[in-house]
Amino acid sequence: MAGISRRKVIGGAAAGLLPAGGLGRAAQAQDAAAASITAEVCVVGAGFAGLAAAYRLKQAGADVVVLEARNRVGGRSLTIKTEDGAWIDLGAHWVGPTQDRFMAMIKEMGCETYRSPRLGKVLQLGIFDQSKYQRIGAADQDRDPGARLTNAEFDRLDRLAAKLDPEKPWSFPDAERLDATTFSEWARQNIRNANARRFVTEEMCAIACASPEELSILHMLFLIKACGGVEKLIGYDGDAQQDCVIGGTQLVAQRLAEKLAGAIRHGAPVRRLEWSANGAVVHADTVSVAARHVILAVPPHFAGAIEYAPALPVDRVQVTQRWPQGLVIKVQIVYREPFWRRDGLSGESFDYESVLGETDDSSVPERYSGTGILTGFVYAAHARKLAPLPAEDRKQQLLAEVAKRFGRAALDPIGYYEANWSQEQWTRGCFTGFLTPGATVLFRSAVRDPVGPLHFAGSETATVWPSFIDGAIRSGERAAAAVGKA
């Protein structure tokens, strides 16, 4: 990466940066109450994208300041420890093969991974018989007629996505029509069996934590291709959910932050950003940073909520208004032991009709804790129904759903944790965001294109593994490289 001249940065920040007349009265009043500092690069956001960008720039010798609204690092990654030695990821959770940048970062930060426990059969609501859960082993999927039907539909999606260029999805044949067609409408036109259609749409839309009416088939094909195919997205062995991080994913972010020693300002949400060709002044609640370059490593809707002077280009403004965050409630249920294994079950289950769409065994290695941990997900429309309920009512309804699959022992947990990221002030949704129908063709790469000294990162801007930590890291490293070349 090319070096960055500090002399040039300070000169640019001090001279010729702002329009004639200097700061407005509101900005002057803010500056009077906040510290004013200079840096070569100001990074907004201390999630994995922002931390990766800042770390790579610091390695290249740049002077970097990171502004983070929260009192912690990690963004949509949050890990808590239990009293018995286990850990629970309330946000980002898994990592797998081909997620090379996250794997490399885990190793670079001195962390380790372990295999996701899958010690038994999977429970799945039947396609042709909904009266019971099918018990499916590794060798059973090819024999089960319902699984053959849904797998054929996943293969169809893979074939459609095969020729898509994730760098330019708008160049896909018939892109305008496909981007105007919701995934729900496409499924109605192409998947005849109603149960198979529901299964496939629920499974695939879980990636974006959206209802199938909310995103286009073109955007779905982009997600599939950018992540290496349907199986890579939703599978375990050799796929995205193969491994977990010992100590939780936030541990990697915390160790990254340690290497940035003193560069991160917490409790500093950015409100206003003044920019020109020469640099920018970034105004947060407690500090204003004059910098030659700015990397905005926050979800698009948050980047769009900042006040810019002058205003950003129309396409950039518009695309952030068409990039909502997904909706999911993630629950982590702790038991004295992983009791489902005694019944030959893996803890993994899928139910395309239930409010609890899926469960997974998230128990940590026995050398750390002998407890059993089941992770559950409530997606999109189901989450909208459950969210208004009193917390205890919601808990009892979800425990009852777990008991339908794994027996009465599921009703007696020793711990229950719930995360609705749409209620988190500085996230407003999870796992990630998604483009609304028509926006891919209309705005193309506006969500990641730099504007003057401003560069944009975040998992949503990635073209490889978007909506995963790996995509966030790639986007941060891309932005850092662009700054180095500027």
Tab-separated table of C-alpha atoms in Angstrom:
chain	number	residue	atom	x	y	z
A	1	MET	CA	0.000	0.000	0.000
A	2	ALA	CA	1.328	3.415	-0.879
A	3	GLY	CA	2.411	5.670	1.972
A	4	ILE	CA	0.290	8.643	2.995
A	5	SER	CA	1.840	12.040	3.611
A	6	ARG	CA	0.873	13.418	7.012
A	7	ARG	CA	2.025	16.878	5.971
A	8	LYS	CA	-0.304	16.761	2.986
A	9	VAL	CA	-3.165	15.568	5.159
A	10	ILE	CA	-2.828	18.314	7.736
A	11	GLY	CA	-2.404	20.930	5.063
A	12	GLY	CA	-5.461	19.680	3.216
A	13	ALA	CA	-7.535	19.594	6.354
A	14	ALA	CA	-6.550	23.091	7.364
A	15	ALA	CA	-6.580	24.808	3.986
A	16	GLY	CA	-9.143	24.678	1.212
A	17	LEU	CA	-11.251	21.984	2.827
A	18	LEU	CA	-14.400	23.911	3.634
A	19	PRO	CA	-16.549	26.188	1.487
A	20	ALA	CA	-16.214	29.970	1.735
A	21	GLY	CA	-17.554	31.205	5.053
A	22	GLY	CA	-16.228	28.216	6.984
A	23	LEU	CA	-18.425	26.212	9.327
A	24	GLY	CA	-22.053	27.099	9.886
A	25	ARG	CA	-23.181	28.270	13.323
A	26	ALA	CA	-24.414	24.829	14.360
A	27	ALA	CA	-21.119	23.223	13.440
A	28	GLN	CA	-19.179	26.022	15.195
A	29	ALA	CA	-21.211	25.443	18.353
A	30	GLN	CA	-20.537	21.712	18.129
A	31	ASP	CA	-16.801	22.297	17.681
A	32	ALA	CA	-16.779	24.492	20.752
A	33	ALA	CA	-18.027	21.591	22.875
A	34	ALA	CA	-15.991	18.846	21.221
A	35	ALA	CA	-12.300	18.135	20.872
A	36	SER	CA	-10.803	18.801	17.440
A	37	ILE	CA	-8.084	16.500	16.163
A	38	THR	CA	-6.423	15.668	12.863
A	39	ALA	CA	-5.631	12.312	11.305
A	40	GLU	CA	-4.667	10.984	7.920
A	41	VAL	CA	-7.712	8.694	7.869
A	42	CYS	CA	-10.921	8.746	9.884
A	43	VAL	CA	-12.800	5.439	10.006
A	44	VAL	CA	-16.465	5.556	11.031
A	45	GLY	CA	-17.552	2.334	12.726
A	46	ALA	CA	-15.652	-0.292	14.741
A	47	GLY	CA	-17.333	-3.392	13.388
A	48	PHE	CA	-15.219	-5.872	11.451
A	49	ALA	CA	-15.168	-3.680	8.319
A	50	GLY	CA	-13.955	-0.602	10.150
A	51	LEU	CA	-11.484	-2.503	12.321
A	52	ALA	CA	-10.000	-4.322	9.321
A	53	ALA	CA	-9.629	-1.054	7.390
A	54	ALA	CA	-8.020	0.744	10.317
A	55	TYR	CA	-5.686	-2.163	11.088
A	56	ARG	CA	-4.413	-2.478	7.516
A	57	LEU	CA	-3.893	1.297	7.294
A	58	LYS	CA	-2.022	1.331	10.589
A	59	GLN	CA	0.183	-1.500	9.331
A	60	ALA	CA	0.972	0.703	6.311
A	61	GLY	CA	2.045	3.522	8.624
A	62	ALA	CA	-1.028	5.733	8.434
A	63	ASP	CA	-2.333	7.814	11.334
A	64	VAL	CA	-5.901	6.558	11.877
A	65	VAL	CA	-8.769	7.550	14.155
A	66	VAL	CA	-11.817	5.276	14.516
A	67	LEU	CA	-15.143	6.751	15.658
A	68	GLU	CA	-17.575	4.248	17.160
A	69	ALA	CA	-21.060	5.070	18.435
A	70	ARG	CA	-21.195	2.133	20.854
A	71	ASN	CA	-19.145	1.537	23.982
A	72	ARG	CA	-17.716	-1.652	22.458
A	73	VAL	CA	-16.230	-3.011	19.229
A	74	GLY	CA	-17.522	-5.748	16.951
A	75	GLY	CA	-20.641	-4.186	15.431
A	76	ARG	CA	-23.094	-7.001	14.738
A	77	SER	CA	-20.805	-9.421	16.572
A	78	LEU	CA	-21.493	-9.661	20.308
A	79	THR	CA	-20.322	-12.487	22.571
A	80	ILE	CA	-21.259	-13.061	26.198
A	81	LYS	CA	-19.726	-15.524	28.633
A	82	THR	CA	-21.736	-17.865	30.850
A	83	GLU	CA	-20.822	-18.731	34.429
A	84	ASP	CA	-19.938	-22.317	33.533
A	85	GLY	CA	-17.261	-21.437	30.966
A	86	ALA	CA	-19.305	-21.411	27.770
A	87	TRP	CA	-19.807	-18.471	25.434
A	88	ILE	CA	-22.759	-17.313	23.404
A	89	ASP	CA	-22.708	-15.377	20.143
A	90	LEU	CA	-25.770	-13.144	20.064
A	91	GLY	CA	-24.880	-11.892	16.588
A	92	ALA	CA	-22.425	-13.159	13.960
A	93	HIS	CA	-21.596	-16.762	14.750
A	94	TRP	CA	-20.083	-19.115	12.144
A	95	VAL	CA	-17.226	-19.301	9.648
A	96	GLY	CA	-16.420	-21.802	6.925
A	97	PRO	CA	-14.197	-22.721	3.989
A	98	THR	CA	-13.698	-20.070	1.268
A	99	GLN	CA	-14.259	-17.375	3.898
A	100	ASP	CA	-10.554	-16.852	3.539
A	101	ARG	CA	-10.257	-13.323	4.897
A	102	PHE	CA	-12.043	-14.101	8.161
A	103	MET	CA	-10.111	-17.343	8.556
A	104	ALA	CA	-6.861	-15.438	8.018
A	105	MET	CA	-7.885	-12.754	10.504
A	106	ILE	CA	-8.780	-15.370	13.121
A	107	LYS	CA	-5.306	-16.841	12.786
A	108	GLU	CA	-3.604	-13.442	12.675
A	109	MET	CA	-5.295	-12.454	15.951
A	110	GLY	CA	-4.153	-15.661	17.643
A	111	CYS	CA	-7.646	-17.157	17.848
A	112	GLU	CA	-8.783	-20.682	16.997
A	113	THR	CA	-11.822	-22.412	15.566
A	114	TYR	CA	-13.638	-25.682	16.285
A	115	ARG	CA	-16.113	-27.732	14.280
A	116	SER	CA	-19.799	-26.995	14.741
A	117	PRO	CA	-21.244	-30.000	16.613
A	118	ARG	CA	-23.441	-32.119	14.339
A	119	LEU	CA	-23.759	-35.382	16.207
A	120	GLY	CA	-26.946	-36.976	14.945
A	121	LYS	CA	-29.893	-36.630	12.619
A	122	VAL	CA	-31.613	-33.444	11.460
A	123	LEU	CA	-35.303	-32.820	12.088
A	124	GLN	CA	-37.222	-31.374	9.162
A	125	LEU	CA	-40.916	-30.715	8.685
A	126	GLY	CA	-42.012	-32.989	5.874
A	127	ILE	CA	-42.812	-31.668	2.417
A	128	PHE	CA	-45.429	-34.310	1.620
A	129	ASP	CA	-46.378	-35.187	5.214
A	130	GLN	CA	-46.565	-32.233	7.603
A	131	SER	CA	-47.866	-34.314	10.495
A	132	LYS	CA	-44.393	-35.083	11.793
A	133	TYR	CA	-40.754	-34.157	11.585
A	134	GLN	CA	-38.594	-36.268	9.310
A	135	ARG	CA	-35.415	-37.610	10.926
A	136	ILE	CA	-32.810	-37.146	8.211
A	137	GLY	CA	-29.292	-38.506	8.346
A	138	ALA	CA	-26.448	-37.722	5.974
A	139	ALA	CA	-27.367	-40.659	3.729
A	140	ASP	CA	-31.133	-40.075	3.841
A	141	GLN	CA	-31.462	-36.902	1.777
A	142	ASP	CA	-31.089	-38.655	-1.547
A	143	ARG	CA	-33.848	-41.132	-0.597
A	144	ASP	CA	-36.382	-38.728	0.894
A	145	PRO	CA	-38.763	-37.549	-1.870
A	146	GLY	CA	-39.356	-34.188	-0.160
A	147	ALA	CA	-35.629	-33.503	0.122
A	148	ARG	CA	-35.130	-34.503	-3.514
A	149	LEU	CA	-37.781	-32.001	-4.541
A	150	THR	CA	-36.350	-29.081	-2.553
A	151	ASN	CA	-32.782	-29.927	-3.580
A	152	ALA	CA	-33.889	-29.798	-7.212
A	153	GLU	CA	-35.126	-26.241	-6.629
A	154	PHE	CA	-31.877	-25.235	-4.945
A	155	ASP	CA	-30.040	-26.658	-7.969
A	156	ARG	CA	-32.241	-24.548	-10.231
A	157	LEU	CA	-31.218	-21.414	-8.324
A	158	ASP	CA	-27.559	-22.398	-8.588
A	159	ARG	CA	-27.867	-22.820	-12.347
A	160	LEU	CA	-29.516	-19.423	-12.704
A	161	ALA	CA	-26.842	-17.729	-10.594
A	162	ALA	CA	-23.919	-19.465	-12.306
A	163	LYS	CA	-23.423	-16.831	-15.014
A	164	LEU	CA	-24.025	-13.814	-12.805
A	165	ASP	CA	-21.079	-11.482	-12.171
A	166	PRO	CA	-21.309	-10.405	-8.510
A	167	GLU	CA	-19.254	-7.321	-9.347
A	168	LYS	CA	-21.903	-6.294	-11.901
A	169	PRO	CA	-25.186	-8.119	-11.246
A	170	TRP	CA	-27.033	-5.488	-13.293
A	171	SER	CA	-25.273	-6.853	-16.406
A	172	PHE	CA	-27.007	-10.242	-16.012
A	173	PRO	CA	-29.244	-11.208	-18.973
A	174	ASP	CA	-32.740	-9.774	-18.513
A	175	ALA	CA	-31.580	-8.058	-15.330
A	176	GLU	CA	-34.218	-5.324	-15.417
A	177	ARG	CA	-37.113	-7.806	-15.458
A	178	LEU	CA	-35.534	-10.061	-12.837
A	179	ASP	CA	-34.843	-7.117	-10.537
A	180	ALA	CA	-38.472	-6.023	-10.855
A	181	THR	CA	-39.689	-9.546	-9.954
A	182	THR	CA	-39.867	-10.358	-6.262
A	183	PHE	CA	-38.445	-13.644	-5.086
A	184	SER	CA	-41.950	-14.520	-3.908
A	185	GLU	CA	-43.436	-14.017	-7.379
A	186	TRP	CA	-40.603	-15.935	-9.052
A	187	ALA	CA	-41.172	-18.857	-6.668
A	188	ARG	CA	-44.915	-18.889	-7.392
A	189	GLN	CA	-44.187	-19.038	-11.109
A	190	ASN	CA	-41.515	-21.729	-10.909
A	191	ILE	CA	-42.029	-24.013	-7.881
A	192	ARG	CA	-45.278	-25.953	-8.251
A	193	ASN	CA	-45.458	-27.751	-4.907
A	194	ALA	CA	-46.683	-25.235	-2.316
A	195	ASN	CA	-44.781	-26.798	0.596
A	196	ALA	CA	-41.550	-27.027	-1.373
A	197	ARG	CA	-42.052	-23.399	-2.422
A	198	ARG	CA	-42.500	-22.323	1.187
A	199	PHE	CA	-39.478	-24.339	2.297
A	200	VAL	CA	-37.193	-22.905	-0.383
A	201	THR	CA	-38.290	-19.300	0.094
A	202	GLU	CA	-38.007	-19.527	3.894
A	203	GLU	CA	-34.573	-21.132	3.667
A	204	MET	CA	-33.150	-18.690	1.137
A	205	CYS	CA	-34.704	-15.537	2.551
A	206	ALA	CA	-33.165	-16.348	5.934
A	207	ILE	CA	-29.872	-15.161	4.405
A	208	ALA	CA	-31.200	-11.607	4.125
A	209	CYS	CA	-33.613	-11.964	7.072
A	210	ALA	CA	-36.323	-10.696	4.757
A	211	SER	CA	-39.694	-11.868	3.513
A	212	PRO	CA	-39.686	-13.157	-0.084
A	213	GLU	CA	-41.860	-10.177	-1.094
A	214	GLU	CA	-39.147	-7.740	0.002
A	215	LEU	CA	-36.310	-8.584	-2.385
A	216	SER	CA	-35.934	-9.420	-6.041
A	217	ILE	CA	-34.893	-12.694	-7.605
A	218	LEU	CA	-31.905	-10.823	-9.083
A	219	HIS	CA	-30.720	-9.776	-5.630
A	220	MET	CA	-31.185	-13.356	-4.402
A	221	LEU	CA	-29.104	-14.669	-7.308
A	222	PHE	CA	-26.416	-12.119	-6.412
A	223	LEU	CA	-26.286	-13.397	-2.821
A	224	ILE	CA	-26.063	-16.990	-4.030
A	225	LYS	CA	-23.259	-16.328	-6.510
A	226	ALA	CA	-21.305	-13.991	-4.227
A	227	CYS	CA	-21.212	-16.707	-1.545
A	228	GLY	CA	-20.317	-19.607	-3.837
A	229	GLY	CA	-23.693	-21.303	-4.255
A	230	VAL	CA	-26.699	-22.401	-2.230
A	231	GLU	CA	-24.939	-25.243	-0.428
A	232	LYS	CA	-22.059	-22.977	0.592
A	233	LEU	CA	-24.590	-20.548	2.064
A	234	ILE	CA	-26.783	-22.927	4.050
A	235	GLY	CA	-24.608	-26.006	4.585
A	236	TYR	CA	-22.270	-27.167	7.331
A	237	ASP	CA	-19.459	-29.546	6.409
A	238	GLY	CA	-17.313	-27.632	3.927
A	239	ASP	CA	-19.743	-24.725	4.013
A	240	ALA	CA	-20.541	-21.468	5.814
A	241	GLN	CA	-21.616	-23.011	9.131
A	242	GLN	CA	-18.753	-25.501	9.448
A	243	ASP	CA	-16.783	-23.816	12.240
A	244	CYS	CA	-17.108	-21.547	15.257
A	245	VAL	CA	-14.541	-19.377	17.035
A	246	ILE	CA	-13.286	-20.481	20.429
A	247	GLY	CA	-14.339	-17.680	22.745
A	248	GLY	CA	-16.822	-16.279	20.216
A	249	THR	CA	-16.498	-14.068	17.145
A	250	GLN	CA	-16.292	-10.814	19.103
A	251	LEU	CA	-12.994	-11.994	20.591
A	252	VAL	CA	-11.410	-11.538	17.157
A	253	ALA	CA	-12.723	-7.964	16.999
A	254	GLN	CA	-11.480	-7.230	20.512
A	255	ARG	CA	-7.983	-8.402	19.641
A	256	LEU	CA	-8.040	-6.275	16.507
A	257	ALA	CA	-8.993	-3.307	18.676
A	258	GLU	CA	-6.052	-4.012	21.008
A	259	LYS	CA	-3.695	-3.687	18.046
A	260	LEU	CA	-5.187	-0.275	17.283
A	261	ALA	CA	-4.120	0.925	20.752
A	262	GLY	CA	-5.842	4.210	21.523
A	263	ALA	CA	-7.076	4.902	17.997
A	264	ILE	CA	-10.736	4.074	18.781
A	265	ARG	CA	-13.062	6.725	20.231
A	266	HIS	CA	-16.133	5.110	21.803
A	267	GLY	CA	-19.461	6.844	22.377
A	268	ALA	CA	-18.839	8.959	19.281
A	269	PRO	CA	-21.752	8.686	16.834
A	270	VAL	CA	-21.084	10.728	13.697
A	271	ARG	CA	-23.710	13.391	13.000
A	272	ARG	CA	-22.252	15.617	10.269
A	273	LEU	CA	-19.560	15.305	7.629
A	274	GLU	CA	-18.165	18.253	5.651
A	275	TRP	CA	-16.052	17.348	2.669
A	276	SER	CA	-14.284	18.636	-0.437
A	277	ALA	CA	-11.716	17.283	-2.862
A	278	ASN	CA	-9.014	18.074	-0.295
A	279	GLY	CA	-10.397	16.139	2.675
A	280	ALA	CA	-13.148	16.141	5.262
A	281	VAL	CA	-14.125	17.131	8.775
A	282	VAL	CA	-16.107	14.443	10.596
A	283	HIS	CA	-18.249	15.708	13.473
A	284	ALA	CA	-19.203	13.275	16.239
A	285	ASP	CA	-20.802	14.038	19.592
A	286	THR	CA	-17.515	14.278	21.451
A	287	VAL	CA	-14.897	14.964	18.796
A	288	SER	CA	-14.373	16.459	15.353
A	289	VAL	CA	-11.742	14.857	13.128
A	290	ALA	CA	-10.101	16.621	10.183
A	291	ALA	CA	-8.771	13.967	7.814
A	292	ARG	CA	-7.560	13.558	4.264
A	293	HIS	CA	-9.676	10.408	3.797
A	294	VAL	CA	-12.768	8.996	5.477
A	295	ILE	CA	-13.942	5.369	5.445
A	296	LEU	CA	-17.605	4.958	6.372
A	297	ALA	CA	-17.833	1.363	7.601
A	298	VAL	CA	-21.439	1.329	8.775
A	299	PRO	CA	-24.630	-0.119	7.258
A	300	PRO	CA	-25.885	1.919	4.280
A	301	HIS	CA	-28.946	3.273	6.080
A	302	PHE	CA	-26.751	4.664	8.866
A	303	ALA	CA	-24.305	6.196	6.395
A	304	GLY	CA	-27.318	7.796	4.701
A	305	ALA	CA	-28.530	9.293	8.001
A	306	ILE	CA	-25.407	11.439	8.412
A	307	GLU	CA	-25.711	15.081	7.356
A	308	TYR	CA	-23.323	15.826	4.481
A	309	ALA	CA	-22.104	19.219	3.302
A	310	PRO	CA	-22.187	19.377	0.374
A	311	ALA	CA	-24.830	16.719	-0.273
A	312	LEU	CA	-23.678	13.422	-1.766
A	313	PRO	CA	-24.469	12.458	-5.387
A	314	VAL	CA	-28.099	11.541	-6.048
A	315	ASP	CA	-27.473	7.815	-6.666
A	316	ARG	CA	-25.558	7.497	-3.396
A	317	VAL	CA	-28.332	9.249	-1.477
A	318	GLN	CA	-31.035	7.153	-3.116
A	319	VAL	CA	-29.400	3.751	-2.731
A	320	THR	CA	-29.107	4.149	1.051
A	321	GLN	CA	-32.871	4.713	1.168
A	322	ARG	CA	-33.435	1.390	-0.584
A	323	TRP	CA	-31.191	-0.706	1.655
A	324	PRO	CA	-33.173	-1.657	4.791
A	325	GLN	CA	-31.767	-3.918	7.453
A	326	GLY	CA	-33.044	-7.464	7.853
A	327	LEU	CA	-35.158	-8.616	10.788
A	328	VAL	CA	-34.370	-11.649	12.919
A	329	ILE	CA	-34.729	-12.622	16.558
A	330	LYS	CA	-31.911	-14.911	17.627
A	331	VAL	CA	-32.346	-16.975	20.777
A	332	GLN	CA	-29.743	-18.962	22.678
A	333	ILE	CA	-31.125	-21.556	25.073
A	334	VAL	CA	-28.783	-23.186	27.600
A	335	TYR	CA	-29.423	-26.641	29.108
A	336	ARG	CA	-27.535	-28.683	31.665
A	337	GLU	CA	-26.443	-30.986	28.859
A	338	PRO	CA	-27.089	-31.439	25.116
A	339	PHE	CA	-29.959	-33.839	25.869
A	340	TRP	CA	-31.058	-34.130	22.222
A	341	ARG	CA	-27.966	-36.170	21.446
A	342	ARG	CA	-29.256	-39.025	23.612
A	343	ASP	CA	-32.071	-39.384	21.083
A	344	GLY	CA	-29.645	-39.502	18.149
A	345	LEU	CA	-30.406	-35.904	17.108
A	346	SER	CA	-27.979	-33.193	16.062
A	347	GLY	CA	-29.980	-30.255	17.428
A	348	GLU	CA	-30.420	-28.990	13.882
A	349	SER	CA	-34.026	-28.578	12.767
A	350	PHE	CA	-36.033	-26.817	10.047
A	351	ASP	CA	-39.710	-25.927	10.071
A	352	TYR	CA	-40.994	-23.762	7.240
A	353	GLU	CA	-44.380	-23.247	8.970
A	354	SER	CA	-43.283	-22.469	12.530
A	355	VAL	CA	-42.354	-19.073	13.967
A	356	LEU	CA	-39.102	-20.776	14.962
A	357	GLY	CA	-37.662	-21.416	11.519
A	358	GLU	CA	-34.581	-23.352	12.547
A	359	THR	CA	-32.416	-24.507	15.435
A	360	ASP	CA	-28.750	-25.495	15.678
A	361	ASP	CA	-26.512	-27.066	18.289
A	362	SER	CA	-24.141	-24.332	19.476
A	363	SER	CA	-22.662	-26.216	22.415
A	364	VAL	CA	-19.004	-25.404	22.989
A	365	PRO	CA	-16.299	-28.098	23.246
A	366	GLU	CA	-16.672	-30.183	26.411
A	367	ARG	CA	-13.252	-29.124	27.726
A	368	TYR	CA	-14.771	-25.659	28.279
A	369	SER	CA	-18.320	-26.553	29.329
A	370	GLY	CA	-20.630	-29.568	29.421
A	371	THR	CA	-23.790	-27.546	28.940
A	372	GLY	CA	-25.954	-27.853	25.850
A	373	ILE	CA	-26.756	-24.725	23.840
A	374	LEU	CA	-29.474	-24.559	21.208
A	375	THR	CA	-29.579	-21.588	18.856
A	376	GLY	CA	-32.920	-20.639	17.336
A	377	PHE	CA	-33.929	-18.107	14.682
A	378	VAL	CA	-37.210	-16.253	14.167
A	379	TYR	CA	-37.132	-14.589	10.766
A	380	ALA	CA	-38.804	-11.609	9.095
A	381	ALA	CA	-42.629	-11.890	9.128
A	382	HIS	CA	-42.564	-14.269	12.121
A	383	ALA	CA	-40.289	-11.885	14.023
A	384	ARG	CA	-42.689	-9.021	13.333
A	385	LYS	CA	-45.472	-11.062	14.955
A	386	LEU	CA	-43.478	-12.143	18.006
A	387	ALA	CA	-41.598	-8.915	18.730
A	388	PRO	CA	-44.581	-7.020	20.252
A	389	LEU	CA	-45.323	-9.813	22.756
A	390	PRO	CA	-44.204	-9.501	26.391
A	391	ALA	CA	-40.747	-11.053	26.777
A	392	GLU	CA	-41.944	-13.934	28.947
A	393	ASP	CA	-44.778	-14.796	26.545
A	394	ARG	CA	-42.354	-14.816	23.642
A	395	LYS	CA	-39.954	-17.035	25.573
A	396	GLN	CA	-42.643	-19.569	26.495
A	397	GLN	CA	-43.938	-19.716	22.922
A	398	LEU	CA	-40.453	-20.393	21.568
A	399	LEU	CA	-39.651	-22.993	24.236
A	400	ALA	CA	-42.880	-24.765	23.310
A	401	GLU	CA	-41.748	-24.863	19.682
A	402	VAL	CA	-38.415	-26.391	20.733
A	403	ALA	CA	-40.239	-28.970	22.862
A	404	LYS	CA	-42.323	-30.053	19.840
A	405	ARG	CA	-39.075	-31.086	18.184
A	406	PHE	CA	-36.869	-32.312	21.017
A	407	GLY	CA	-39.215	-33.278	23.854
A	408	ARG	CA	-40.280	-31.935	27.254
A	409	ALA	CA	-36.703	-31.520	28.454
A	410	ALA	CA	-36.594	-28.424	26.228
A	411	LEU	CA	-38.995	-26.678	28.612
A	412	ASP	CA	-36.443	-26.618	31.443
A	413	PRO	CA	-33.466	-24.481	30.360
A	414	ILE	CA	-30.938	-23.055	32.806
A	415	GLY	CA	-30.409	-19.982	30.668
A	416	TYR	CA	-32.250	-18.088	27.946
A	417	TYR	CA	-30.814	-15.244	25.859
A	418	GLU	CA	-32.568	-13.305	23.131
A	419	ALA	CA	-31.299	-10.718	20.651
A	420	ASN	CA	-33.521	-8.604	18.431
A	421	TRP	CA	-31.018	-6.436	16.580
A	422	SER	CA	-33.729	-4.212	15.132
A	423	GLN	CA	-34.084	-2.833	18.675
A	424	GLU	CA	-30.357	-2.042	18.964
A	425	GLN	CA	-29.907	1.694	18.433
A	426	TRP	CA	-26.748	1.535	16.324
A	427	THR	CA	-27.730	-1.493	14.232
A	428	ARG	CA	-31.513	-1.468	13.641
A	429	GLY	CA	-31.481	-4.924	12.056
A	430	CYS	CA	-29.515	-8.056	11.299
A	431	PHE	CA	-27.876	-10.154	9.830
A	432	THR	CA	-27.391	-7.562	7.139
A	433	GLY	CA	-29.280	-5.325	4.731
A	434	PHE	CA	-30.801	-6.097	1.361
A	435	LEU	CA	-31.560	-4.117	-1.777
A	436	THR	CA	-35.231	-3.617	-2.544
A	437	PRO	CA	-36.644	-4.700	-5.943
A	438	GLY	CA	-35.411	-2.555	-8.814
A	439	ALA	CA	-32.543	-0.970	-6.880
A	440	THR	CA	-29.764	-3.242	-8.186
A	441	VAL	CA	-30.328	-2.141	-11.773
A	442	LEU	CA	-31.071	1.473	-10.880
A	443	PHE	CA	-28.084	2.208	-8.654
A	444	ARG	CA	-25.520	-0.392	-9.626
A	445	SER	CA	-22.311	0.064	-7.601
A	446	ALA	CA	-23.273	3.374	-5.948
A	447	VAL	CA	-23.299	1.764	-2.500
A	448	ARG	CA	-19.529	1.153	-2.659
A	449	ASP	CA	-18.247	3.799	-5.115
A	450	PRO	CA	-16.026	6.424	-3.437
A	451	VAL	CA	-17.124	10.051	-3.444
A	452	GLY	CA	-14.165	12.412	-3.320
A	453	PRO	CA	-12.274	11.606	-0.093
A	454	LEU	CA	-15.105	9.385	1.165
A	455	HIS	CA	-14.870	5.599	0.888
A	456	PHE	CA	-17.617	3.137	1.802
A	457	ALA	CA	-17.205	-0.247	3.480
A	458	GLY	CA	-19.369	-2.713	5.394
A	459	SER	CA	-20.582	-6.236	4.694
A	460	GLU	CA	-23.396	-4.879	2.511
A	461	THR	CA	-20.847	-3.427	0.079
A	462	ALA	CA	-18.944	-6.703	-0.391
A	463	THR	CA	-19.127	-8.734	-3.595
A	464	VAL	CA	-17.711	-11.870	-1.954
A	465	TRP	CA	-19.506	-13.239	1.128
A	466	PRO	CA	-21.814	-10.247	1.688
A	467	SER	CA	-23.811	-10.499	4.934
A	468	PHE	CA	-20.968	-12.441	6.593
A	469	ILE	CA	-17.978	-11.278	8.662
A	470	ASP	CA	-15.753	-12.365	5.798
A	471	GLY	CA	-17.491	-9.895	3.490
A	472	ALA	CA	-17.121	-7.136	6.088
A	473	ILE	CA	-13.377	-7.748	6.362
A	474	ARG	CA	-12.980	-7.837	2.589
A	475	SER	CA	-14.827	-4.528	2.271
A	476	GLY	CA	-12.644	-2.882	4.914
A	477	GLU	CA	-9.455	-4.103	3.284
A	478	ARG	CA	-10.732	-2.937	-0.119
A	479	ALA	CA	-11.393	0.557	1.254
A	480	ALA	CA	-7.986	0.673	2.963
A	481	ALA	CA	-6.274	-0.305	-0.290
A	482	ALA	CA	-8.195	2.405	-2.162
A	483	VAL	CA	-7.098	5.005	0.390
A	484	GLY	CA	-3.501	3.846	0.014
A	485	LYS	CA	-3.654	4.375	-3.741
A	486	ALA	CA	-5.439	7.744	-3.581
